[in-house]
CSV table of C-alpha atoms in Angstrom, one decimal:
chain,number,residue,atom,x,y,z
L,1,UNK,CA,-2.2,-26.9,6.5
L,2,UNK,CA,1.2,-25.4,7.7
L,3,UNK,CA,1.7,-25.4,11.2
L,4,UNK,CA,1.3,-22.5,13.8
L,5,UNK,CA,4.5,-21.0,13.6
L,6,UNK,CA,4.7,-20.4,10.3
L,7,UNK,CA,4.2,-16.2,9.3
L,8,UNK,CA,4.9,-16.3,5.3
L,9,UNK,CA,3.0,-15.1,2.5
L,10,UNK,CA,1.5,-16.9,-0.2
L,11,UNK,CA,-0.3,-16.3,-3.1
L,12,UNK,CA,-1.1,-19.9,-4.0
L,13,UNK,CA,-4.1,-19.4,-6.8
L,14,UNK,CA,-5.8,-16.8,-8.2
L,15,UNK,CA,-8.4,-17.6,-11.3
L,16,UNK,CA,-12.4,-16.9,-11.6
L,17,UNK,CA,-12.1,-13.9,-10.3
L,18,UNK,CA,-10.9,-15.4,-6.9
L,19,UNK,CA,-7.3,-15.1,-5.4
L,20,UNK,CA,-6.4,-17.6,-3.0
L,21,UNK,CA,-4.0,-16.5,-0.3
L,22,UNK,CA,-1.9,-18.3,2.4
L,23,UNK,CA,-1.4,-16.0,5.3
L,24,UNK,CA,1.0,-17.4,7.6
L,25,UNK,CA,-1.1,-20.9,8.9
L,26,UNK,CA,-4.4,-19.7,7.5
L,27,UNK,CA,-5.9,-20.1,4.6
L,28,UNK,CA,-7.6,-17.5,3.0
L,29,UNK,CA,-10.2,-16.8,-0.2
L,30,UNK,CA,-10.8,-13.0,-1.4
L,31,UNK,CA,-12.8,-11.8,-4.7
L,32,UNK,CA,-9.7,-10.4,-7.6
L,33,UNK,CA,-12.4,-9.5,-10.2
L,34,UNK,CA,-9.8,-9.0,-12.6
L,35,UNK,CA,-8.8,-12.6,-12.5
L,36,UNK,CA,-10.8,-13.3,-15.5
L,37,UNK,CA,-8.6,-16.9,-16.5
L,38,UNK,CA,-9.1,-20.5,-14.6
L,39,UNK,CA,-7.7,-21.2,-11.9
L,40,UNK,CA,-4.7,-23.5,-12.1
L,41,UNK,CA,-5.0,-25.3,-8.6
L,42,UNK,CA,-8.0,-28.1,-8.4
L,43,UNK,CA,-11.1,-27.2,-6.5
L,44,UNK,CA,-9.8,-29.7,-3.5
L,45,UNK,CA,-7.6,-27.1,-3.0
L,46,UNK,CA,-9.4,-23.8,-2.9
L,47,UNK,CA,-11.9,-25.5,-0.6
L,48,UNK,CA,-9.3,-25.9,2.0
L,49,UNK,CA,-10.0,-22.2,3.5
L,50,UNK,CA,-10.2,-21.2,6.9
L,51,UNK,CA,-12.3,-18.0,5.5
L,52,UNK,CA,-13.7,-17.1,2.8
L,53,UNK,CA,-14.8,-13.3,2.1
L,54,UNK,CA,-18.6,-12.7,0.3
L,55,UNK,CA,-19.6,-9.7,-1.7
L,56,UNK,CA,-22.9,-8.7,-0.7
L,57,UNK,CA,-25.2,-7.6,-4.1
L,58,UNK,CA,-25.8,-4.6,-2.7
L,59,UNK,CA,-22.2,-3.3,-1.8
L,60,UNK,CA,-19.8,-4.8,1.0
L,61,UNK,CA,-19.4,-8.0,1.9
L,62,UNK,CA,-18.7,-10.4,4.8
L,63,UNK,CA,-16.0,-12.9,6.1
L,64,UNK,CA,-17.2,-16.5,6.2
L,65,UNK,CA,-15.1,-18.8,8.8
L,66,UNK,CA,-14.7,-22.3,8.5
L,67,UNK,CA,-13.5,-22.3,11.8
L,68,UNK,CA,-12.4,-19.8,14.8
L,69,UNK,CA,-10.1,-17.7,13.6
L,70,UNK,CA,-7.7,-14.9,16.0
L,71,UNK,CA,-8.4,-11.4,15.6
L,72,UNK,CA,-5.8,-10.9,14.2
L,73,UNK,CA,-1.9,-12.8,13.4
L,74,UNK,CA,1.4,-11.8,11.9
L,75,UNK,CA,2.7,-12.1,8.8
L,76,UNK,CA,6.3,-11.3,7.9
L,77,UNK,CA,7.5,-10.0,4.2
L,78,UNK,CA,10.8,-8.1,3.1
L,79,UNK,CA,11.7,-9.5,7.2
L,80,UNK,CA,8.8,-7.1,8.7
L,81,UNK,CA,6.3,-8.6,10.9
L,82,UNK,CA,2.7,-7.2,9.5
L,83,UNK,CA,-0.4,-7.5,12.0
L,84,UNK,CA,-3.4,-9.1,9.4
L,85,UNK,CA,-6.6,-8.7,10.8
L,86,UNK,CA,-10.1,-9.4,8.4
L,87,UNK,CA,-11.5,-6.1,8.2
L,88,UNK,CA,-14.9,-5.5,6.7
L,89,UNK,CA,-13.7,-4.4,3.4
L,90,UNK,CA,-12.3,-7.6,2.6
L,91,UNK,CA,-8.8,-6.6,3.1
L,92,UNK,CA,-6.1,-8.2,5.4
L,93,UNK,CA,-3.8,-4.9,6.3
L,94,UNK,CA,-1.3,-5.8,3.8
L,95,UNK,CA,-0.4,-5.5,0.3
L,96,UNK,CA,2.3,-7.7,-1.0
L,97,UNK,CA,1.5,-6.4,-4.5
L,98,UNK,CA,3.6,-3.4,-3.0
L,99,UNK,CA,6.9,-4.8,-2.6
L,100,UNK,CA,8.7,-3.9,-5.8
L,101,UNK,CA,7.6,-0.3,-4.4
L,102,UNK,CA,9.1,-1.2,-0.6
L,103,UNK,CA,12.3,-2.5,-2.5
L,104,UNK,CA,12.8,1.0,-4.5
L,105,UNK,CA,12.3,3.2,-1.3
L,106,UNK,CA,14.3,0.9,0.7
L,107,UNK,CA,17.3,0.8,-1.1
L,108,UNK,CA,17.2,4.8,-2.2
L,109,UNK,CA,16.7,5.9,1.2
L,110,UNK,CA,20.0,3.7,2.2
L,111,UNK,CA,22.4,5.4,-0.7
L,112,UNK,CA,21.2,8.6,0.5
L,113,UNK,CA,22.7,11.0,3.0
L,114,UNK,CA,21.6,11.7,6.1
L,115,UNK,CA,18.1,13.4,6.8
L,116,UNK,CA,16.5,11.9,4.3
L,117,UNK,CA,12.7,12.5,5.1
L,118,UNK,CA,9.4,10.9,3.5
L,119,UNK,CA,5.7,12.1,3.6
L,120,UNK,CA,3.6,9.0,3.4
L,121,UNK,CA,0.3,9.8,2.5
L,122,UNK,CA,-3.3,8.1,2.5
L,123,UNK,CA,-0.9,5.9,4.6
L,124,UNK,CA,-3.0,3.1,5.7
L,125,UNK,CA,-1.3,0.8,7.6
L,126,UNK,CA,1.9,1.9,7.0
L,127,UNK,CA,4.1,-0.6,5.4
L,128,UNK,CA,5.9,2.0,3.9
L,129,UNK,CA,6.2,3.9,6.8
L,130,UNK,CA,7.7,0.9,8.4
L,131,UNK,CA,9.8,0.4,5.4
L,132,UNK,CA,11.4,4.0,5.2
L,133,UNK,CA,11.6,4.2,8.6
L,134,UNK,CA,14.0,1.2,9.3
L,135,UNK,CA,15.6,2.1,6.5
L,136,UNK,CA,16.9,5.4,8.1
L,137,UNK,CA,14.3,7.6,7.0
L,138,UNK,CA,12.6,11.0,9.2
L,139,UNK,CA,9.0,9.6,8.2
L,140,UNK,CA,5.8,11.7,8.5
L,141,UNK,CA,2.8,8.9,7.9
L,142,UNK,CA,-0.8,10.6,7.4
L,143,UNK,CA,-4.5,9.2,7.3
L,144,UNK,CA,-7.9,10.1,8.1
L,145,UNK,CA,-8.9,7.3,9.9
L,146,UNK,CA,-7.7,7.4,13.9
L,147,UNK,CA,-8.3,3.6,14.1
L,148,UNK,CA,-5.7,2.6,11.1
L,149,UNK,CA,-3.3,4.8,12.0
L,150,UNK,CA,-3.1,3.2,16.1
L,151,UNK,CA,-3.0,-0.5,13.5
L,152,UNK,CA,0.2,0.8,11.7
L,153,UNK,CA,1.8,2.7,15.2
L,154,UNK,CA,0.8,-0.9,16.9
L,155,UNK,CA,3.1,-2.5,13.8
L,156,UNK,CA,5.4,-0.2,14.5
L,157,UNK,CA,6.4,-1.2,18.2
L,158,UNK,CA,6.4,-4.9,17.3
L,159,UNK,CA,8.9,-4.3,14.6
L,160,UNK,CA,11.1,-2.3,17.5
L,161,UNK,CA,10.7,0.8,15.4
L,162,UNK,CA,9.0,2.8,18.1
L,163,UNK,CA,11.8,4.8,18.5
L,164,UNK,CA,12.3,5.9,15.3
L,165,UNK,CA,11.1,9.5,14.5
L,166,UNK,CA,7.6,9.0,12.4
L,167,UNK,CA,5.3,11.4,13.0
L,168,UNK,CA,1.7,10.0,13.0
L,169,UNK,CA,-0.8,12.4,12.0
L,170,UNK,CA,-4.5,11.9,11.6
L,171,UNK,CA,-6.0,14.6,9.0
L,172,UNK,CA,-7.2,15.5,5.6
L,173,UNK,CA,-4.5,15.0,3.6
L,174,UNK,CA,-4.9,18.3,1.4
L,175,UNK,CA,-5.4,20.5,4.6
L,176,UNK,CA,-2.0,18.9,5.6
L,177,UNK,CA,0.0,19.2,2.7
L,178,UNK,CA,-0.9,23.1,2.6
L,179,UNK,CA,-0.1,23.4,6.2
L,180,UNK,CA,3.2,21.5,5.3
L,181,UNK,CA,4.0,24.2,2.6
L,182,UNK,CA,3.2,27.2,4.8
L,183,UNK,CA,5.6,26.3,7.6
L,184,UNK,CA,8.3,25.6,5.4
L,185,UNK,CA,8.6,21.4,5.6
L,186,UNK,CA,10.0,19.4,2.9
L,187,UNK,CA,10.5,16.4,2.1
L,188,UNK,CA,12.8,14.2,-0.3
L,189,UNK,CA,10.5,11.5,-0.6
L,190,UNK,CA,6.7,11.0,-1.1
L,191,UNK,CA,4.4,8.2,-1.0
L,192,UNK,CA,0.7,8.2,-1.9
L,193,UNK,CA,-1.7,5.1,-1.9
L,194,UNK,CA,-5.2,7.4,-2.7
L,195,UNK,CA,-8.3,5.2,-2.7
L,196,UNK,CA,-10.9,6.0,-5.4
L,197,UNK,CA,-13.3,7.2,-3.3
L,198,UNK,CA,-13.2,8.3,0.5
L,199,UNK,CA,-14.0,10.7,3.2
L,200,UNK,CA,-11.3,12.9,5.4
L,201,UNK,CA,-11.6,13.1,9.3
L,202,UNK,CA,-14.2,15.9,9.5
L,203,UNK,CA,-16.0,14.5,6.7
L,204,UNK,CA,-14.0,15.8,3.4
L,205,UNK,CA,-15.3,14.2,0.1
L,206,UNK,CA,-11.8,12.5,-2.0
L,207,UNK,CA,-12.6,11.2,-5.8
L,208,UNK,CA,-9.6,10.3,-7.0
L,209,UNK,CA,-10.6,11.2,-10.9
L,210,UNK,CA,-11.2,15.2,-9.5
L,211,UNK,CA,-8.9,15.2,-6.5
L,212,UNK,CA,-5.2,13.8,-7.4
L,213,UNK,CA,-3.9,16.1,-10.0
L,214,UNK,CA,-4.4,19.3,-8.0
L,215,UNK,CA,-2.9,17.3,-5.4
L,216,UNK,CA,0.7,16.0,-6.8
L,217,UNK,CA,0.6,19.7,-7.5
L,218,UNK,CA,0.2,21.0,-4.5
L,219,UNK,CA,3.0,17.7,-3.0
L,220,UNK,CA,4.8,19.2,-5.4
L,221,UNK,CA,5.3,22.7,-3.4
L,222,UNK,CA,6.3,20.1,-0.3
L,223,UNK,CA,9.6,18.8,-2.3
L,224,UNK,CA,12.5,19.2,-0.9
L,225,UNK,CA,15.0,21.3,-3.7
L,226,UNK,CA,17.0,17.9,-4.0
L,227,UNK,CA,13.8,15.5,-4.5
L,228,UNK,CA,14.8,11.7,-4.8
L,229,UNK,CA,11.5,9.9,-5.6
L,230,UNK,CA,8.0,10.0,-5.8
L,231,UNK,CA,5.4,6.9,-5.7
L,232,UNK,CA,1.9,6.6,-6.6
L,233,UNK,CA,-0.1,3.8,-6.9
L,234,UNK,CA,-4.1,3.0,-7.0
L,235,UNK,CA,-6.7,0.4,-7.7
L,236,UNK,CA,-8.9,2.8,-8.9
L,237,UNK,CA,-10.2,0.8,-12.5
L,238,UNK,CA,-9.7,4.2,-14.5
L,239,UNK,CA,-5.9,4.6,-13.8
L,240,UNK,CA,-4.1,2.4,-15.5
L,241,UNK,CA,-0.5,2.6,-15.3
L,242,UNK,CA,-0.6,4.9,-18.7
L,243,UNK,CA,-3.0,7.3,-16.7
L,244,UNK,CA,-0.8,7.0,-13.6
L,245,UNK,CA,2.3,8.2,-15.2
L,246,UNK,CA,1.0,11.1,-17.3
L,247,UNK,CA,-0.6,12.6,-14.4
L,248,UNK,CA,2.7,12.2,-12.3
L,249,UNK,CA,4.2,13.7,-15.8
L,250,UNK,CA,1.9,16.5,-15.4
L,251,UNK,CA,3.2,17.2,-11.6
L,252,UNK,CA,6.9,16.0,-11.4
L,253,UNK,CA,7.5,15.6,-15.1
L,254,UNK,CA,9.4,19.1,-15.6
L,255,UNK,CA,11.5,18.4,-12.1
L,256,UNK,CA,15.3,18.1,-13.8
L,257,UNK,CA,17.0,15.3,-13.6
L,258,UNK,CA,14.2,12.4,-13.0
L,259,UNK,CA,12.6,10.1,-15.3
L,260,UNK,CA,8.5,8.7,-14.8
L,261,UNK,CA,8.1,5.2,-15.1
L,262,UNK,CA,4.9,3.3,-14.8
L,263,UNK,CA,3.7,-0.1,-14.2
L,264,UNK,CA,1.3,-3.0,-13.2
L,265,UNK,CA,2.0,-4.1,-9.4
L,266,UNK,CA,1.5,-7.8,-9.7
L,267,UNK,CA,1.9,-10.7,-6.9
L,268,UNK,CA,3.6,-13.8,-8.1
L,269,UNK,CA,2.3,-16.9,-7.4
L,270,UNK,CA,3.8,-19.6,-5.5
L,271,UNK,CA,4.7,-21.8,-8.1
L,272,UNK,CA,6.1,-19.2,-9.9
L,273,UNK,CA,3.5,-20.0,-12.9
L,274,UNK,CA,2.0,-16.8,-13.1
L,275,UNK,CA,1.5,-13.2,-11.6
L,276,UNK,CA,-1.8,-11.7,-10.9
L,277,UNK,CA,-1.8,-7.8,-11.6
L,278,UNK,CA,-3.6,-5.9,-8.8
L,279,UNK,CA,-3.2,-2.5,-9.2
L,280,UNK,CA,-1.4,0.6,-11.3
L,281,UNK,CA,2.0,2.2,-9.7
L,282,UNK,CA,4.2,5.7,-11.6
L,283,UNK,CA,6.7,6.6,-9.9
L,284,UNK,CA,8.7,9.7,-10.7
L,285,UNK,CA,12.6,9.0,-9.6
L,286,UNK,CA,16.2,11.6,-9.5
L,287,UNK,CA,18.8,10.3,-11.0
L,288,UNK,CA,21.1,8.2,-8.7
L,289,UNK,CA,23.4,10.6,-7.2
């Protein structure tokens, strides 16, 4: 077990459809049900968990302790401190499968002049915000849930990037985006993270397969006339990264001088023996200016 100071992140297994996860001290085992291969680590191993999350037959699941565990801890990637709590879905409030994404905006946002301003929807908890922002970015982040968005604002302050100007907005993200367009806002940059399924504040019904196309259309009106990048990503099981990037071709596709490329995200193991793919990213980007 590593001791209690320690904040890193881990992927140390993954294998019958199981990842295994070090999350700063703690040790942590969540389903991966596209981990369809053995697991390379011995069974010793994966039984040295302090929690272990359980599907539930019919829909959900629960979090399993070995022993007491906080609410919640840090965890530090790309040198940002992340708050991981065990939520109810299974998640942790991170998603290190992200950071090839986090790299890109980072270092585009940096090159660029100033004003550069991001719209970070279905935003979660924000580690793109947190990214862009430090990086020098104006950042509006947006999500229907109140409670997520106080997590990622809460992130926010222990990172010392409560000063920085984010605008945190809790709302339906198409509502928004129309609103946006009406009052004139645009933005170089935009982020999107839509879940497959979901519900908007005042109970607005999202399915990805009938509800993101019109959308990137409509975040298309919100572009500022010098765009610099766009990034999409999903779990949904229907949008691979082929899918991804022809309906980001579709939107963005005709924007002059850009390019779509799409891909797995992955998370590399510790040892550096494999990747597990979690996830489909497109991203349309300018040409470096």
């Amino acid at each position: 077990m590593n001791g209690p100071e320690d904040t890193s992140y881990a992927l140390l297994d993954s294998g019958g459809q199981q990842r295994l996860e070090r999350l700063g001290p703690y040790r942590v085992c969540r389903p991966a049900p596209q981990a369809l291969w053995r697991p390379h680590l011995p069974e010793s191993e994966w039984n040295r968990v302090d929690a272990r999350y359980l599907r539930s037959s019919s829909g959900g699941g629960r979090w399993e302790t070995v022993r007491p565990l906080p609410e919640s801890w840090p965890v530090r990637l790309l040198d940002l401190e992340f708050t991981v709590k065990l939520t109810g879905f299974g998640h942790i409030g991170v998603f290190p499968e992200q950071e090839r994404n986090w790299r890109l905006m980072d270092a585009r946002i940096r090159r660029a002049k100033a004003g550069f301003s991001v719209l970070n929807l279905f935003a979660y908890t924000g580690a793109a915000t947190l990214v862009a922002a430090r990086a020098g970015a104006e950042v509006c982040h947006l999500d229907a849930a109140r409670g997520i968005v106080s997590w990622a604002r809460e992130m926010a302050e222990t990172n010392g990037l409560a000063d920085r100007p984010v605008r945190w907005m809790v709302e339906d993200v198409r509502k928004f985006v129309l609103r946006e367009i009406r009052r004139g806002r645009r933005y170089r940059g935009l982020v999107l993270d839509p879940p497959t399924y979901g519900r908007g504040n005042k109970g607005e019904v999202w399915k990805i397969e009938d509800k993101l196309p019109e959308l990137l259309d409509r975040c298309r009106e919100a572009l500022h006339e010098e765009p610099d990048f766009v990034i999409c990503s999903t779990y949904s099981p229907k949008h691979t990264p082929d899918v991804l990037g022809n309906i980001l071709d579709d939107a963005f596709g005709s924007l002059p001088g850009g390019r779509i490329e799409a891909e797995e995200m992955h998370i590399e193991h510790a040892d550096g023996r494999r990747a597990m793919p979690n996830g489909a990213t497109a991203r349309w980007l300018a040409k470096e200016r």
